[in-house]
Amino acid sequence: MTVNLLLTGATGFIGGRAAEAARHQPGVRLRLLSRRPAVGDPPQTEHIRADLADPSTLHGCCAGVDVLVHCASRVGGAPETVTAVNDLGTRALVAEAVRSGVRRIVYVSTAAVHGRGPFRGVRPGEAPIAPASATSRSRAAAERYVLDAGGVVLRPHLVYGRGDHWVVPGLVGLLRELSATLTGCDARQSMIDADTLGRAVVAAALSGTGPRPGSVHYVNHPDPVPVPELLAAVGARVERSGGTASVDVGTALARAAGSPRALHHLGMLTVDHWFTDDTFWREVGCSPGPGFAEAFAHAAPWYRTFMAGN
């Protein structure tokens, strides 16, 4: 049986991995929605040029579609821009899906809709929606449209791997700002590598047994990463720093005072962001992939090349 799958955000960090995973699924006919045509896709892949910021361009995009996988989002920028794409664009896209009779909608959101934390072993439904930025507020609004339509919401926390321009590069920037690593911080962070996340998203879209309609899931590796392990891996494998200098949180805050991005990452690292949802992996029949140490070792060469130019 052929499944017609529409995917948004295929030119992005996570959506690109989901598109790659979908291409390896037998019986899937892939349709990609993007503002610009992708280069190098197989000829059997269908492309639709549309823009979430302009809902009029979405008309008819879901005709004949069985499953919608919505990975596109705008992260950062002017509040009106993120609202136009993430909030209003998702509302229009979901309305098209409902009109066209799409049987499953999967939306890749973020655990940032819960705000700053701390979160320790939090399961779906246990933490309130309390977004702390315009981007997170717009994505929380997008979640509501998807859930109201009976769709499924997936919330990863920190996603890393080839193509990541925010998580690990931000940590490198923080280490450079501090000229040291951080001590006295034992918080844990939920993380997932992008390749595993892409496979998980497609598994959730195609599974015949789950997730159930209208459900929310945290999609991270089951083992959270202690901050000392995370910073040690970034320092050793990306920065190649062999020094042992370290500073406490108070000193780190003072040194990072002039860098909003460094302060953001520092604020995140100092509290737990640990979300747990083991049932998701069983429901969709997908492996959570290798642990952080193994997956990060594979990604490290890409990060070194990227950071050398930044």
Tab-separated table of C-alpha atoms in Angstrom:
chain	number	residue	atom	x	y	z
A	1	MET	CA	0.000	0.000	0.000
A	2	THR	CA	1.344	3.407	-1.000
A	3	VAL	CA	1.346	6.199	1.577
A	4	ASN	CA	1.354	9.779	0.302
A	5	LEU	CA	3.401	11.785	2.777
A	6	LEU	CA	3.683	15.580	2.729
A	7	LEU	CA	6.683	16.970	4.584
A	8	THR	CA	7.438	20.596	5.419
A	9	GLY	CA	10.887	21.901	6.285
A	10	ALA	CA	12.842	19.408	4.161
A	11	THR	CA	15.591	21.986	3.563
A	12	GLY	CA	16.069	22.426	7.320
A	13	PHE	CA	18.120	20.732	10.016
A	14	ILE	CA	15.468	18.307	11.292
A	15	GLY	CA	13.171	18.215	8.279
A	16	GLY	CA	16.076	17.204	6.048
A	17	ARG	CA	16.704	14.158	8.253
A	18	ALA	CA	13.012	13.266	8.195
A	19	ALA	CA	12.976	13.507	4.393
A	20	GLU	CA	16.000	11.235	4.201
A	21	ALA	CA	14.353	8.697	6.494
A	22	ALA	CA	11.103	8.807	4.500
A	23	ARG	CA	12.949	8.074	1.256
A	24	HIS	CA	14.159	4.791	2.756
A	25	GLN	CA	10.643	3.653	3.638
A	26	PRO	CA	9.079	1.293	1.072
A	27	GLY	CA	5.708	2.360	-0.262
A	28	VAL	CA	6.092	6.033	0.638
A	29	ARG	CA	5.421	8.638	-2.033
A	30	LEU	CA	7.067	11.829	-0.796
A	31	ARG	CA	5.840	15.358	-1.419
A	32	LEU	CA	7.980	18.241	-0.134
A	33	LEU	CA	6.613	21.685	0.641
A	34	SER	CA	9.158	24.497	0.714
A	35	ARG	CA	9.727	28.090	-0.362
A	36	ARG	CA	12.437	27.044	-2.784
A	37	PRO	CA	13.026	23.832	-4.750
A	38	ALA	CA	15.543	21.415	-3.268
A	39	VAL	CA	18.584	20.323	-5.243
A	40	GLY	CA	19.526	16.685	-5.730
A	41	ASP	CA	16.239	15.030	-4.773
A	42	PRO	CA	15.214	11.861	-6.634
A	43	PRO	CA	12.956	12.558	-9.617
A	44	GLN	CA	10.052	10.661	-8.010
A	45	THR	CA	9.928	13.238	-5.194
A	46	GLU	CA	7.190	15.798	-5.748
A	47	HIS	CA	7.799	19.442	-4.845
A	48	ILE	CA	5.314	22.126	-3.938
A	49	ARG	CA	6.466	25.722	-3.672
A	50	ALA	CA	4.633	27.421	-0.844
A	51	ASP	CA	5.354	29.690	2.075
A	52	LEU	CA	3.919	29.270	5.573
A	53	ALA	CA	4.166	33.044	5.975
A	54	ASP	CA	1.685	33.395	3.081
A	55	PRO	CA	-1.264	31.072	3.797
A	56	SER	CA	-2.761	31.704	0.352
A	57	THR	CA	0.088	29.663	-1.171
A	58	LEU	CA	-0.920	26.590	0.863
A	59	HIS	CA	-4.255	26.080	-0.876
A	60	GLY	CA	-4.520	22.523	-2.192
A	61	CYS	CA	-1.148	21.418	-0.839
A	62	CYS	CA	-2.676	18.493	1.067
A	63	ALA	CA	-4.853	17.133	-1.734
A	64	GLY	CA	-4.404	13.369	-1.920
A	65	VAL	CA	-2.129	13.319	1.141
A	66	ASP	CA	-2.422	10.553	3.745
A	67	VAL	CA	0.110	11.826	6.296
A	68	LEU	CA	1.422	15.324	7.026
A	69	VAL	CA	4.789	15.688	8.770
A	70	HIS	CA	5.302	19.316	9.778
A	71	CYS	CA	8.950	20.080	10.581
A	72	ALA	CA	9.168	23.657	9.324
A	73	SER	CA	9.556	26.447	11.862
A	74	ARG	CA	11.068	29.870	12.217
A	75	VAL	CA	13.474	30.095	15.153
A	76	GLY	CA	14.377	33.621	16.205
A	77	GLY	CA	13.825	36.889	14.438
A	78	ALA	CA	11.126	39.500	14.822
A	79	PRO	CA	8.100	38.372	16.864
A	80	GLU	CA	5.724	39.150	14.007
A	81	THR	CA	7.778	36.927	11.684
A	82	VAL	CA	7.823	33.895	13.975
A	83	THR	CA	4.104	34.380	14.613
A	84	ALA	CA	3.382	34.500	10.882
A	85	VAL	CA	5.279	31.269	10.188
A	86	ASN	CA	4.882	29.132	13.292
A	87	ASP	CA	1.470	30.218	14.532
A	88	LEU	CA	-0.613	31.476	11.618
A	89	GLY	CA	1.183	29.349	9.025
A	90	THR	CA	0.604	26.168	11.006
A	91	ARG	CA	-3.038	27.094	11.545
A	92	ALA	CA	-3.529	27.445	7.785
A	93	LEU	CA	-1.599	24.247	7.030
A	94	VAL	CA	-3.596	22.198	9.531
A	95	ALA	CA	-6.840	23.614	8.125
A	96	GLU	CA	-5.770	22.442	4.655
A	97	ALA	CA	-4.959	19.006	6.061
A	98	VAL	CA	-8.359	18.717	7.742
A	99	ARG	CA	-10.189	19.840	4.573
A	100	SER	CA	-8.274	17.278	2.520
A	101	GLY	CA	-8.957	14.390	4.893
A	102	VAL	CA	-5.338	13.796	5.938
A	103	ARG	CA	-5.496	10.886	8.374
A	104	ARG	CA	-2.418	11.689	10.492
A	105	ILE	CA	-0.597	14.919	11.325
A	106	VAL	CA	2.761	14.908	13.105
A	107	TYR	CA	4.283	18.183	14.266
A	108	VAL	CA	7.871	18.564	15.477
A	109	SER	CA	7.748	21.150	18.245
A	110	THR	CA	10.177	21.735	21.129
A	111	ALA	CA	10.338	21.163	24.876
A	112	ALA	CA	11.079	24.906	25.095
A	113	VAL	CA	7.304	25.462	25.175
A	114	HIS	CA	7.632	24.666	28.909
A	115	GLY	CA	9.976	27.557	29.619
A	116	ARG	CA	13.185	27.642	31.637
A	117	GLY	CA	12.910	24.759	34.110
A	118	PRO	CA	14.162	23.007	36.135
A	119	PHE	CA	12.577	19.820	34.797
A	120	ARG	CA	13.589	16.533	36.409
A	121	GLY	CA	12.240	13.326	34.899
A	122	VAL	CA	9.144	15.130	33.585
A	123	ARG	CA	6.636	12.996	31.667
A	124	PRO	CA	4.068	14.219	29.119
A	125	GLY	CA	1.317	16.196	30.813
A	126	GLU	CA	3.300	16.927	33.980
A	127	ALA	CA	4.756	20.346	33.082
A	128	PRO	CA	2.711	23.441	32.223
A	129	ILE	CA	3.028	25.283	28.933
A	130	ALA	CA	4.969	28.412	29.906
A	131	PRO	CA	7.005	29.632	26.899
A	132	ALA	CA	9.607	32.296	27.637
A	133	SER	CA	10.195	33.658	24.119
A	134	ALA	CA	8.204	34.763	21.084
A	135	THR	CA	9.438	31.728	19.165
A	136	SER	CA	8.334	29.289	21.867
A	137	ARG	CA	4.976	31.041	22.241
A	138	SER	CA	4.328	30.721	18.522
A	139	ARG	CA	5.248	27.026	18.573
A	140	ALA	CA	2.993	26.414	21.569
A	141	ALA	CA	0.177	27.979	19.549
A	142	ALA	CA	1.041	25.703	16.620
A	143	GLU	CA	0.819	22.683	18.921
A	144	ARG	CA	-2.725	23.644	19.867
A	145	TYR	CA	-3.899	23.641	16.230
A	146	VAL	CA	-2.338	20.222	15.656
A	147	LEU	CA	-3.772	18.692	18.818
A	148	ASP	CA	-7.228	20.134	18.178
A	149	ALA	CA	-7.140	18.390	14.786
A	150	GLY	CA	-6.230	15.063	16.407
A	151	GLY	CA	-2.580	15.288	15.414
A	152	VAL	CA	0.548	14.217	17.282
A	153	VAL	CA	3.090	16.623	18.794
A	154	LEU	CA	6.718	15.634	19.297
A	155	ARG	CA	8.908	17.662	21.677
A	156	PRO	CA	12.679	17.100	21.506
A	157	HIS	CA	14.889	19.216	23.780
A	158	LEU	CA	18.465	19.613	22.485
A	159	VAL	CA	19.059	18.281	18.969
A	160	TYR	CA	22.648	17.916	17.779
A	161	GLY	CA	24.537	16.577	14.791
A	162	ARG	CA	25.697	17.634	11.336
A	163	GLY	CA	23.955	20.890	10.425
A	164	ASP	CA	23.409	22.082	14.002
A	165	HIS	CA	24.097	25.816	14.111
A	166	TRP	CA	22.753	26.468	17.592
A	167	VAL	CA	23.264	23.858	20.329
A	168	VAL	CA	26.912	22.829	20.122
A	169	PRO	CA	28.134	26.030	18.407
A	170	GLY	CA	26.520	27.921	21.280
A	171	LEU	CA	28.362	25.774	23.796
A	172	VAL	CA	31.641	26.370	21.973
A	173	GLY	CA	30.933	30.085	22.078
A	174	LEU	CA	30.273	29.851	25.803
A	175	LEU	CA	33.546	28.008	26.464
A	176	ARG	CA	35.409	30.609	24.423
A	177	GLU	CA	33.694	33.418	26.325
A	178	LEU	CA	34.654	31.868	29.658
A	179	SER	CA	38.146	30.735	28.575
A	180	ALA	CA	37.368	27.792	30.857
A	181	THR	CA	34.866	25.063	31.516
A	182	LEU	CA	32.094	25.177	34.091
A	183	THR	CA	32.293	23.644	37.544
A	184	GLY	CA	29.707	23.126	40.249
A	185	CYS	CA	26.932	22.358	37.772
A	186	ASP	CA	25.553	18.810	37.722
A	187	ALA	CA	22.325	19.442	35.795
A	188	ARG	CA	21.191	16.930	33.166
A	189	GLN	CA	20.022	17.686	29.644
A	190	SER	CA	17.777	15.576	27.419
A	191	MET	CA	19.365	15.265	23.986
A	192	ILE	CA	18.897	13.441	20.691
A	193	ASP	CA	20.984	13.276	17.552
A	194	ALA	CA	19.326	14.604	14.405
A	195	ASP	CA	19.550	11.351	12.444
A	196	THR	CA	17.692	9.421	15.133
A	197	LEU	CA	15.128	12.203	15.455
A	198	GLY	CA	14.466	12.115	11.705
A	199	ARG	CA	13.837	8.372	11.845
A	200	ALA	CA	11.617	8.772	14.905
A	201	VAL	CA	9.497	11.447	13.249
A	202	VAL	CA	8.852	9.248	10.213
A	203	ALA	CA	8.195	6.220	12.423
A	204	ALA	CA	5.560	8.216	14.310
A	205	ALA	CA	3.994	9.252	11.016
A	206	LEU	CA	3.811	5.750	9.549
A	207	SER	CA	3.236	3.557	12.614
A	208	GLY	CA	0.025	1.596	12.560
A	209	THR	CA	-0.153	1.252	16.341
A	210	GLY	CA	0.803	4.641	17.764
A	211	PRO	CA	1.131	7.343	18.845
A	212	ARG	CA	-2.555	7.867	19.593
A	213	PRO	CA	-4.352	10.877	18.075
A	214	GLY	CA	-4.075	14.050	20.109
A	215	SER	CA	-1.021	12.901	22.060
A	216	VAL	CA	2.204	14.685	23.006
A	217	HIS	CA	5.556	12.932	23.302
A	218	TYR	CA	9.065	13.865	24.379
A	219	VAL	CA	11.489	12.504	21.795
A	220	ASN	CA	14.967	12.333	23.309
A	221	HIS	CA	17.457	9.618	24.108
A	222	PRO	CA	16.300	7.931	27.339
A	223	ASP	CA	19.596	8.750	29.074
A	224	PRO	CA	19.984	12.477	29.865
A	225	VAL	CA	23.487	13.902	29.523
A	226	PRO	CA	25.163	15.389	32.619
A	227	VAL	CA	26.453	18.886	31.889
A	228	PRO	CA	30.078	18.053	32.855
A	229	GLU	CA	30.051	15.206	30.304
A	230	LEU	CA	28.510	17.450	27.650
A	231	LEU	CA	31.019	20.275	28.116
A	232	ALA	CA	33.951	17.862	28.330
A	233	ALA	CA	32.958	16.276	25.006
A	234	VAL	CA	32.563	19.663	23.305
A	235	GLY	CA	35.881	20.884	24.671
A	236	ALA	CA	37.827	17.750	23.793
A	237	ARG	CA	36.299	16.825	20.440
A	238	VAL	CA	35.395	20.209	18.934
A	239	GLU	CA	37.601	22.825	20.576
A	240	ARG	CA	40.453	20.340	21.114
A	241	SER	CA	41.218	22.155	24.345
A	242	GLY	CA	43.418	20.300	26.751
A	243	GLY	CA	43.389	22.886	29.527
A	244	THR	CA	41.899	22.272	32.952
A	245	ALA	CA	40.839	25.818	33.818
A	246	SER	CA	37.352	25.979	35.294
A	247	VAL	CA	35.083	28.602	36.801
A	248	ASP	CA	32.028	28.429	39.026
A	249	VAL	CA	28.595	29.558	37.892
A	250	GLY	CA	28.855	33.005	39.486
A	251	THR	CA	32.153	33.755	37.757
A	252	ALA	CA	30.788	32.360	34.486
A	253	LEU	CA	27.803	34.705	34.652
A	254	ALA	CA	30.110	37.678	35.132
A	255	ARG	CA	32.382	36.682	32.242
A	256	ALA	CA	29.452	36.030	29.878
A	257	ALA	CA	27.635	39.253	30.744
A	258	GLY	CA	28.346	40.828	27.347
A	259	SER	CA	27.094	37.886	25.269
A	260	PRO	CA	23.326	37.225	25.240
A	261	ARG	CA	23.822	33.910	23.461
A	262	ALA	CA	26.407	32.728	25.988
A	263	LEU	CA	24.108	33.793	28.831
A	264	HIS	CA	21.228	31.876	27.258
A	265	HIS	CA	23.238	28.678	27.054
A	266	LEU	CA	24.638	29.194	30.526
A	267	GLY	CA	21.157	29.655	31.948
A	268	MET	CA	20.044	26.443	30.276
A	269	LEU	CA	23.022	24.434	31.538
A	270	THR	CA	22.620	25.388	35.177
A	271	VAL	CA	19.219	23.692	35.624
A	272	ASP	CA	17.882	20.253	34.704
A	273	HIS	CA	16.044	19.854	31.421
A	274	TRP	CA	15.299	16.155	31.683
A	275	PHE	CA	12.179	14.870	29.926
A	276	THR	CA	11.289	11.193	29.874
A	277	ASP	CA	8.919	9.241	27.624
A	278	ASP	CA	10.098	5.658	27.148
A	279	THR	CA	6.682	4.552	25.875
A	280	PHE	CA	7.133	6.566	22.686
A	281	TRP	CA	9.953	4.362	21.401
A	282	ARG	CA	7.951	1.197	22.076
A	283	GLU	CA	4.812	2.558	20.448
A	284	VAL	CA	6.485	3.489	17.170
A	285	GLY	CA	8.878	0.539	17.043
A	286	CYS	CA	11.954	2.728	16.658
A	287	SER	CA	15.294	2.568	18.453
A	288	PRO	CA	16.407	5.677	20.402
A	289	GLY	CA	19.803	5.250	18.756
A	290	PRO	CA	23.268	5.355	20.277
A	291	GLY	CA	24.021	7.248	23.454
A	292	PHE	CA	25.491	10.726	23.456
A	293	ALA	CA	29.160	9.706	23.563
A	294	GLU	CA	28.950	7.546	20.431
A	295	ALA	CA	26.662	9.819	18.417
A	296	PHE	CA	28.639	12.954	19.269
A	297	ALA	CA	31.906	11.298	18.259
A	298	HIS	CA	30.460	10.808	14.759
A	299	ALA	CA	29.318	14.436	14.572
A	300	ALA	CA	32.479	16.009	15.986
A	301	PRO	CA	34.437	16.262	12.679
A	302	TRP	CA	31.595	18.262	11.125
A	303	TYR	CA	31.479	20.572	14.149
A	304	ARG	CA	35.240	21.165	13.991
A	305	THR	CA	35.015	22.171	10.335
A	306	PHE	CA	32.011	24.387	10.961
A	307	MET	CA	33.511	26.137	13.978
A	308	ALA	CA	36.804	26.708	12.157
A	309	GLY	CA	34.937	29.150	9.930
A	310	ASN	CA	33.032	30.850	12.733
